Coordinates of C-alpha atoms in Angstrom, one line a residue:
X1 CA -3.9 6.8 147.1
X2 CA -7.6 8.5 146.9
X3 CA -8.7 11.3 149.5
X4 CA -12.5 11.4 150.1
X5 CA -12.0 15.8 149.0
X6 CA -15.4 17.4 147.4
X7 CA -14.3 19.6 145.0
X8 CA -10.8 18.1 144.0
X9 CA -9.0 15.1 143.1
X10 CA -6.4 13.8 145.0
X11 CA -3.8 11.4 144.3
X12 CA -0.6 10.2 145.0
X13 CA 2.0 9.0 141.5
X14 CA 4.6 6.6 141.4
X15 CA 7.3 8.8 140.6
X16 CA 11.3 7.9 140.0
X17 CA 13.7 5.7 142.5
X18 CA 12.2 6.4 146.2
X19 CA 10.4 9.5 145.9
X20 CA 6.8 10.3 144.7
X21 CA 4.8 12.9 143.3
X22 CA 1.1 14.7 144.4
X23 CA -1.7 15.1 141.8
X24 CA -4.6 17.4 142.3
X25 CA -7.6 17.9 139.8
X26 CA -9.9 20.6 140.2
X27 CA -13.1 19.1 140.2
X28 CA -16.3 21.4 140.0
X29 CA -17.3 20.3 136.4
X30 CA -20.5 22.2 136.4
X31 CA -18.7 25.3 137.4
X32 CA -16.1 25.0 135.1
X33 CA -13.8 24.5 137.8
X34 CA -15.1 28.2 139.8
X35 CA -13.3 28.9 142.9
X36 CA -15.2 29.1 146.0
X37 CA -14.4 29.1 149.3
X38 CA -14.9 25.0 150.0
X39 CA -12.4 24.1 146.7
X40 CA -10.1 26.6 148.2
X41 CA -9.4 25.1 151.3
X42 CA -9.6 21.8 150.0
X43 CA -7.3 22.4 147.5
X44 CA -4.8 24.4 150.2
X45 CA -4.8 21.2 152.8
X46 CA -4.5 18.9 149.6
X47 CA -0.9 20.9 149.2
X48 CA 0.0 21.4 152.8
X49 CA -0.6 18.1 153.1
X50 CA 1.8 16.6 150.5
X51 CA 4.5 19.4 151.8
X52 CA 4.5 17.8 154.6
X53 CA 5.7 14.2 153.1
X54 CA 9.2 13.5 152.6
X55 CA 8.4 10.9 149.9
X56 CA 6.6 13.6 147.6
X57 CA 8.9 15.4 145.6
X58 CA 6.9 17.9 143.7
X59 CA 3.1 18.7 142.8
X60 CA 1.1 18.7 139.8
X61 CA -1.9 20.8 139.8
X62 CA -4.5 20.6 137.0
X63 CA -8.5 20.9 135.8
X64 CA -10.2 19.4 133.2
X65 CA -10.1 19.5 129.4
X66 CA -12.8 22.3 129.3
X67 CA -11.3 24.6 132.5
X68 CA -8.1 25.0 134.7
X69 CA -10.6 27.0 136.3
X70 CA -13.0 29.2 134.7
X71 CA -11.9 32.3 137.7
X72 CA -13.5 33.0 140.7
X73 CA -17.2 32.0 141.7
X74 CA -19.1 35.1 141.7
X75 CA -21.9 34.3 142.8
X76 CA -20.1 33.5 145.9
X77 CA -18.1 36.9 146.2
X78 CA -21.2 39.2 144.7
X79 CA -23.0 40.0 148.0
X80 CA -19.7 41.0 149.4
X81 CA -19.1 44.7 150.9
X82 CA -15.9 46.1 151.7
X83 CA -16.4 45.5 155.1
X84 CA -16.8 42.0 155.1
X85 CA -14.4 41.8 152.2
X86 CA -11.7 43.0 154.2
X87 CA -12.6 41.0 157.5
X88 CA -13.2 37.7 156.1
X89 CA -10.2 38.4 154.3
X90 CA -11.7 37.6 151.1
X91 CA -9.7 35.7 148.6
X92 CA -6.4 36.1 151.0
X93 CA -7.4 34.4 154.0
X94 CA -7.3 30.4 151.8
X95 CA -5.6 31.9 148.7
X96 CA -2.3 32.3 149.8
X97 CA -1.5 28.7 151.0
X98 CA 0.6 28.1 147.2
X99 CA 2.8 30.5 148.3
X100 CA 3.6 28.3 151.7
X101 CA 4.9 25.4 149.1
X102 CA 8.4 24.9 149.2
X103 CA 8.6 22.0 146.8
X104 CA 7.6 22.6 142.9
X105 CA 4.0 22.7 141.5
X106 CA 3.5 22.5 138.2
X107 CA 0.1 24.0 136.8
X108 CA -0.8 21.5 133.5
X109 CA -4.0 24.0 132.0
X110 CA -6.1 23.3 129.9
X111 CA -9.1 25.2 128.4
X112 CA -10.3 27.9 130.3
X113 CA -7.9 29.7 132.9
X114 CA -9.2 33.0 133.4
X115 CA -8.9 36.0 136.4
X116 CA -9.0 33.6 139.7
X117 CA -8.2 30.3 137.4
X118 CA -5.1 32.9 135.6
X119 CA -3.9 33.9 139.4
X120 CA -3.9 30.5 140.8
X121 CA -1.5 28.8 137.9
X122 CA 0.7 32.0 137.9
X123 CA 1.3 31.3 141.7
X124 CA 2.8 28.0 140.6
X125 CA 6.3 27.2 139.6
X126 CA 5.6 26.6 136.2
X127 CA 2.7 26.3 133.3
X128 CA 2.2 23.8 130.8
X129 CA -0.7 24.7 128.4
X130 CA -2.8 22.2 126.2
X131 CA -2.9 24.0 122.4
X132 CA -6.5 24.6 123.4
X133 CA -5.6 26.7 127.0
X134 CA -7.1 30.4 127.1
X135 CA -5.8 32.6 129.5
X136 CA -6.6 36.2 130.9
X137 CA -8.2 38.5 133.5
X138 CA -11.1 40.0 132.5
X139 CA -12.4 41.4 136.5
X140 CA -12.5 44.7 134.9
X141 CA -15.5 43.7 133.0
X142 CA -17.0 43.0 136.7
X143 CA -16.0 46.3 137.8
X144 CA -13.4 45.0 139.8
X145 CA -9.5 44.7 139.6
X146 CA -7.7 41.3 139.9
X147 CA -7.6 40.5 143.6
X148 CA -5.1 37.2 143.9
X149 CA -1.8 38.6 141.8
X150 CA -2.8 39.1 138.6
X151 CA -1.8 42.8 138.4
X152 CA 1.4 41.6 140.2
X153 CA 2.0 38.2 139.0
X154 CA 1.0 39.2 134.9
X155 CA 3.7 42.2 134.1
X156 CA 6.5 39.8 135.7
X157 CA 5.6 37.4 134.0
X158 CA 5.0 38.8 130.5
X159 CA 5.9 42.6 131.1
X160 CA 4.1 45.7 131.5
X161 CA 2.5 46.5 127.9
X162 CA 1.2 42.9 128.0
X163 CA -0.2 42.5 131.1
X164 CA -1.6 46.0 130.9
X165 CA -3.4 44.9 127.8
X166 CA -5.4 42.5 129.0
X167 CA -6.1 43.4 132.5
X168 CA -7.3 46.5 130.6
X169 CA -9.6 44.9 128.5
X170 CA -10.4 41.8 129.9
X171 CA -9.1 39.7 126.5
X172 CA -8.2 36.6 126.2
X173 CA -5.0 35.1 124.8
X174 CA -3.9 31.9 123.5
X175 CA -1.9 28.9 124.6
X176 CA 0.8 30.4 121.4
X177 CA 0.5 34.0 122.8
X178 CA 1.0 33.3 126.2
X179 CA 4.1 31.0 125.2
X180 CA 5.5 33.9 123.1
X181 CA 4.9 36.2 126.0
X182 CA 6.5 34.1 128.4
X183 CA 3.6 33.3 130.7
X184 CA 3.8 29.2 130.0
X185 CA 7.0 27.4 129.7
X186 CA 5.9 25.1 127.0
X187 CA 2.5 24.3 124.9
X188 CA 1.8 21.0 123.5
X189 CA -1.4 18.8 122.5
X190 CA -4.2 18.6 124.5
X191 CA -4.4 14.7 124.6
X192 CA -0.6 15.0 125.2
X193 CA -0.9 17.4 128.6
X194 CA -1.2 14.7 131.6
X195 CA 1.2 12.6 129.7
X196 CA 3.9 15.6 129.5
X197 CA 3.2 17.0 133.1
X198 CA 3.7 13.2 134.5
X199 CA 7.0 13.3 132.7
X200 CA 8.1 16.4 134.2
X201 CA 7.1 15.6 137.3
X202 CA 9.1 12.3 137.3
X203 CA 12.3 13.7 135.8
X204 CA 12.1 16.5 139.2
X205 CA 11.7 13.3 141.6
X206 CA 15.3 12.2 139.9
X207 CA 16.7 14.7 141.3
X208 CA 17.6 16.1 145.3
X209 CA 14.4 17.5 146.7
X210 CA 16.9 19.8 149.1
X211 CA 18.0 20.9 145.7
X212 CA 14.5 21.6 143.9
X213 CA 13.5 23.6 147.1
X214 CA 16.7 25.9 147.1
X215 CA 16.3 26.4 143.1
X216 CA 12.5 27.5 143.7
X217 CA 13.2 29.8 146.9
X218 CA 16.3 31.3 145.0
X219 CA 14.1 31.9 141.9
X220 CA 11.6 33.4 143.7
X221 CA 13.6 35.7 145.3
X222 CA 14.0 37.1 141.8
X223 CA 10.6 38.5 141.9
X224 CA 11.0 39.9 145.7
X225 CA 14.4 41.7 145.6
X226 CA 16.8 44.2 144.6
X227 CA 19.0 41.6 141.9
X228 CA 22.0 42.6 144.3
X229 CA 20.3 41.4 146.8
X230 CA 19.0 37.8 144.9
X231 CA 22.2 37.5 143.9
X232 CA 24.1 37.6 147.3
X233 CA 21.0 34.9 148.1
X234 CA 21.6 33.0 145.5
X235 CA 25.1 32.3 145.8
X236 CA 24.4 31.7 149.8
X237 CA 22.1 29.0 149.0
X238 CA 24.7 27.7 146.5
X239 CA 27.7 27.3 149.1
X240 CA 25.2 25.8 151.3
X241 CA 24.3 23.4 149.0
X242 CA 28.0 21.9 149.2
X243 CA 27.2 20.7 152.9
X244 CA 24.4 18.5 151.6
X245 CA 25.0 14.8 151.0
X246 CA 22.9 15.4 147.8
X247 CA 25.9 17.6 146.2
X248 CA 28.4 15.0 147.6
X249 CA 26.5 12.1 145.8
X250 CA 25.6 14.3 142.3
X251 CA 29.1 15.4 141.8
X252 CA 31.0 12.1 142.5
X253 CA 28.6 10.1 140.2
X254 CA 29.5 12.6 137.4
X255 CA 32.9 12.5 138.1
X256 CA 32.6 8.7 138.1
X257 CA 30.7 8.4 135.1
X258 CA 27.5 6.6 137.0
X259 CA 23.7 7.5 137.6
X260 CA 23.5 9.8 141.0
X261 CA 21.7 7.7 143.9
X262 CA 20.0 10.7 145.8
X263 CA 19.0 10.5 149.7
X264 CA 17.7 14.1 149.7
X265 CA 19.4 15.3 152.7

C-alpha cells in the first residue's frame, strides 16, 4: 500500500504470520532530506496513522543513501524571533508526535544524520547505521543549541563527555564511533541496510505486539525515572503481562516444545 504523502514514502510490508509492518522514507532528495514544517507533519500522520492499525506491528523509518536527514531546514526556521518561535511552537508543536508511538520504530540511517536528522533517529527505539552513516549536532555552529533532544537525548545515549563533545564543537562522528559509544545498536553495509532493518522488523512482528509495547514503555521509563521507581514499573508491567493470552500462548508453546501462535491480546 502507497499513500499519495509529498515529502515521504509510505508503505505497508508483508511482515511474519498475521501482522504487518509500516515503512516510511524521507523523501526531500534535493534537501538532503531537511526537515520542514510540511515533511514534519506528514511524517507525524504517516506514524499516527499506522499506531492506529492493529495489523502493524512496528515501524521502520529511514532516508536515502546520501541522508537520514541532513537536520533541520534553515532556511525555514532563519526568519524566526523568539516570539514567534515560542508561539508557533517551533520544532515542538509537529516534533513530538514519535514520542506518542507506542509500538517500535526502528531508525535504518544512512549517510547524513545530523542536528534535526541526529534528534529525530534518537527519538526512535533503535538505530541501525549503514558503514557510511555520519552523525552529530553541529547547531552551535548556527549559534543556536539543539532544540528537539539532542542535549537530552545525546548524554543518555552515549554519556556526558561524549555528547558534550560534539554538541560543543559541532563534529561529526562515524557509523564505528557511534556504535562504540552506544548511540546505534548495530552497523553493517550500506547495500545491506533495508535488507537488515526488514529482518528486524519481521522477527518483532513474531512476537506479541502487547508485549513489544510494554518492553518499549518499560524501557523508556529508564530515561524518565528514579531506577526505584522504573523498577517498581517494570515489574508492574511484568505481572500484568501474565493476564495476557499472549503470555498464556508463549509459555505453553515452550513448554511444549512448538512455535508460539500469537493473537496479540
Amino acid at each position: 500500500m502507497s499513500t499519495p504523502y509529498e515529502n515521504i514514502l509510505v508503505e505497508t510490508r508483508t511482515g511474519a504470520g498475521s501482522m504487518n509492518y509500516g515503512w516510511i522514507a524521507l523523501n526531500r532528495p534535493k534537501a538532503l532530506n531537511a526537515l520542514n514544517d510540511p515533511l514534519m507533519d506528514e511524517l507525524g500522520a504517516a506514524l499516527l496513522a499506522f499506531e492506529a492499525d492493529d495489523r502493524i506491528a512496528c515501524i521502520v523509518l529511514t532516508g536515502s543513501e546520501k541522508a537520514f536527514a541532513a537536520g533541520a531546514d534553515i532556511a525555514m526556521m532563519a526568519p524566526f524571533n523568539f516570539a514567534n518561535a515560542y508561539r508557533k511552537g517551533l520544532i515542538s508543536r509537529n516534533w513530538d508526535t514519535l514520542r506518542q508511538v507506542r509500538k517500535p520504530v526502528i531508525a535504518a540511517v544512512a549517510g547524513f544524520a545530523l542536528g534535526g536528522g541526529c534528534e529525530v533517529a534518537m527519538a526512535c527505539d533503535l538505530i541501525i547505521a549503514a558503514d557510511n552513516a555520519r552523525f552529530g549536532q553541529p547547531e552551535v555552529k548556527l549559534g543556536i543549541i539543539p532544540g528537539a533532544g539532542g542535549t537530552q537525548r545525546l548524554p543518555r545515549a552515549v554519556g556526558k563527555s561524549k555528547a558534550m563533545d560534539l554538541a560543543l564543537t559541532g563534529r561529526m562522528m562515524d557509523a564505528a564511533e557511534a556504535e562504540r559509544a552506544g548511540l546505534v545498536s548495530r552497523v553493517v553495509p550500506a547495500a545491506d541496510l533495508h535488507a537488515e532493518a526488514d529482518k528486524i522488523a519481521q522477527t518483532l512482528c513474531g512476537y506479541s505486539t502487547l508485549t513489544l509495547m510494554a518492553i518499549k514503555e518499560s524501557v523508556n521509563r529508564a530515561y524518565e525515572a528514579p531506577l526505584s521507581e522504573g523498577l517498581l514499573f517494570e515489574r508492574r508491567l511484568f505481572h500484568a503481562l501474565f493476564s495476557s493470552n499472549d503470555q498464556k500462548e508463549g509459555m505453553g508453546a515452550f513448554l511444549e516444545k512448538r512455535p508460539p501462535s500469537f493473537t496479540h491480546d
